Amino acid sequence: SVDPQTVAAGGAMNLAQLRAQQIPVESEPRAAAPFHLLVKPIGAGCNLGCRYCYYPQRQQERTRKMDDDLLAEFIRGYIAAQPRYSREINFVWQGGEPLLAGIGFYKRALALQRRYAPPGVRISNSLQTNGTLLNDAWCRLFRQHHFILGVSLDGDREVQDAHRPDKRGGASYDAALRGIALLQRHQIDFNLLMVVHDGVADRAEAIYDHAVAIGARYLQFQPLMLEGDAPTAGYGLSAANWGRFMLAVYRRWRSRGHVGQVFVMNIEQVYAQYFTHVSPSCVHAERCGGNLVMEPDGRLYACDHLINAQHLLGHADRHTPLATLAARAAEMPFGKNKRLRRECQCCSVKSVCQGGCPAHVGEDRYNRLCAGYYAFFSALLAPLRAYPRSPQGAMQWRAAVSTAAG
């Protein structure tokens, strides 16, 4: 005969084993809303020595790459923390120069993404590079896995080599252009990122023309960040020069008939935000704090331009779920209060500005680029105000633009 107690004990043991092997459906909390996390796998490590770098690698600092255990834990946790309704989860890789992490690092990252991706969820990857280290192997990887590439190139040879030299002070323009040519040969779309400062304020048309001439069709102009090396190296950007530069780009874009052919993200953002009431950029969103950044040692901060103890969220490990850290970032004052400054309340361009980037706000609590944004946004909004801020208004506006272009 069989002892019932033995059967019961065996059944309990088997049940415990099964439970131990199960993967919990809800093992950790999910974020209330989607959030992004910019990853710096090599930290400030870079092969260039940009004179205005906001995130410089110091001579005494040793470049440290993110280790495989942290990479695996981050990818698992980042995917698990996104809301259940998410249908796409985007990974953003930046630096320094993220290609210094090596191609094997990204192959491991892609394998981990496939391992942890839930059914029906698309995983996408974006990477910002200076382009100088690109080769055929990198391009094959990026094309195969549909990476969204950003390339940093400030302008023609004179501009690029003056402000973005290599570590020895030598030229970087030719190497960057070789990288861009490789992307084009492999049919990989890329976004060209150009930093704007007082030193190039009078060259807007030439910089725009150069970008188009080398085949770039997606352009983004980034105002100088007064962090890192920029202030001591004598770099600056006045509100007047920022507004003047962007207005010149806008007029050049229109005069050359590039509407619908060349996409300037600074312009497209205004169009999108006017008609949808939602900003595609954290800079001009009503609230920010949903774009976290992670250093190669796992430290997490609430913003890429607020890397300090005040905005340190924690560490990317199992002790504190990423959803909890994302919620903490969303409640920080810098993101909640960006559009509540007094001067914003009666501003005619608030609908597409929302106070700008908190990193540009000085101790006087005034955005140092405010007047420049006002001039630029006023010019862009003038022809839009005739249309309702709705999908129907967007359709009417597109029809009018198409008719004028035809």
PDB file of C-alpha atoms in Angstrom, residues 30 79 83-89 113-124:
ATOM      1  CA  ARG A  30       5.613  48.767 -14.278  1.00  0.00           C
ATOM      2  CA  ILE A  79      11.813  46.030 -20.756  1.00  0.00           C
ATOM      3  CA  PRO A  83       3.754  49.805 -19.318  1.00  0.00           C
ATOM      4  CA  ARG A  84       1.921  46.682 -20.399  1.00  0.00           C
ATOM      5  CA  TYR A  85       0.341  48.543 -23.332  1.00  0.00           C
ATOM      6  CA  SER A  86       3.738  49.438 -24.845  1.00  0.00           C
ATOM      7  CA  ARG A  87       4.127  48.166 -28.394  1.00  0.00           C
ATOM      8  CA  GLU A  88       7.624  49.541 -28.966  1.00  0.00           C
ATOM      9  CA  ILE A  89      10.520  49.879 -26.536  1.00  0.00           C
ATOM     10  CA  GLN A 113      16.718  42.207 -26.161  1.00  0.00           C
ATOM     11  CA  ARG A 114      15.460  39.217 -28.141  1.00  0.00           C
ATOM     12  CA  ARG A 115      15.541  37.096 -25.001  1.00  0.00           C
ATOM     13  CA  TYR A 116      13.472  39.459 -22.879  1.00  0.00           C
ATOM     14  CA  ALA A 117      11.173  41.059 -25.477  1.00  0.00           C
ATOM     15  CA  PRO A 118       7.503  40.203 -24.806  1.00  0.00           C
ATOM     16  CA  PRO A 119       5.444  38.816 -27.716  1.00  0.00           C
ATOM     17  CA  GLY A 120       4.075  41.548 -29.958  1.00  0.00           C
ATOM     18  CA  VAL A 121       6.496  44.224 -28.715  1.00  0.00           C
ATOM     19  CA  ARG A 122       8.970  45.787 -31.135  1.00  0.00           C
ATOM     20  CA  ILE A 123      12.443  46.581 -29.827  1.00  0.00           C
ATOM     21  CA  SER A 124      14.228  49.472 -31.529  1.00  0.00           C
TER      22      SER A 124
END
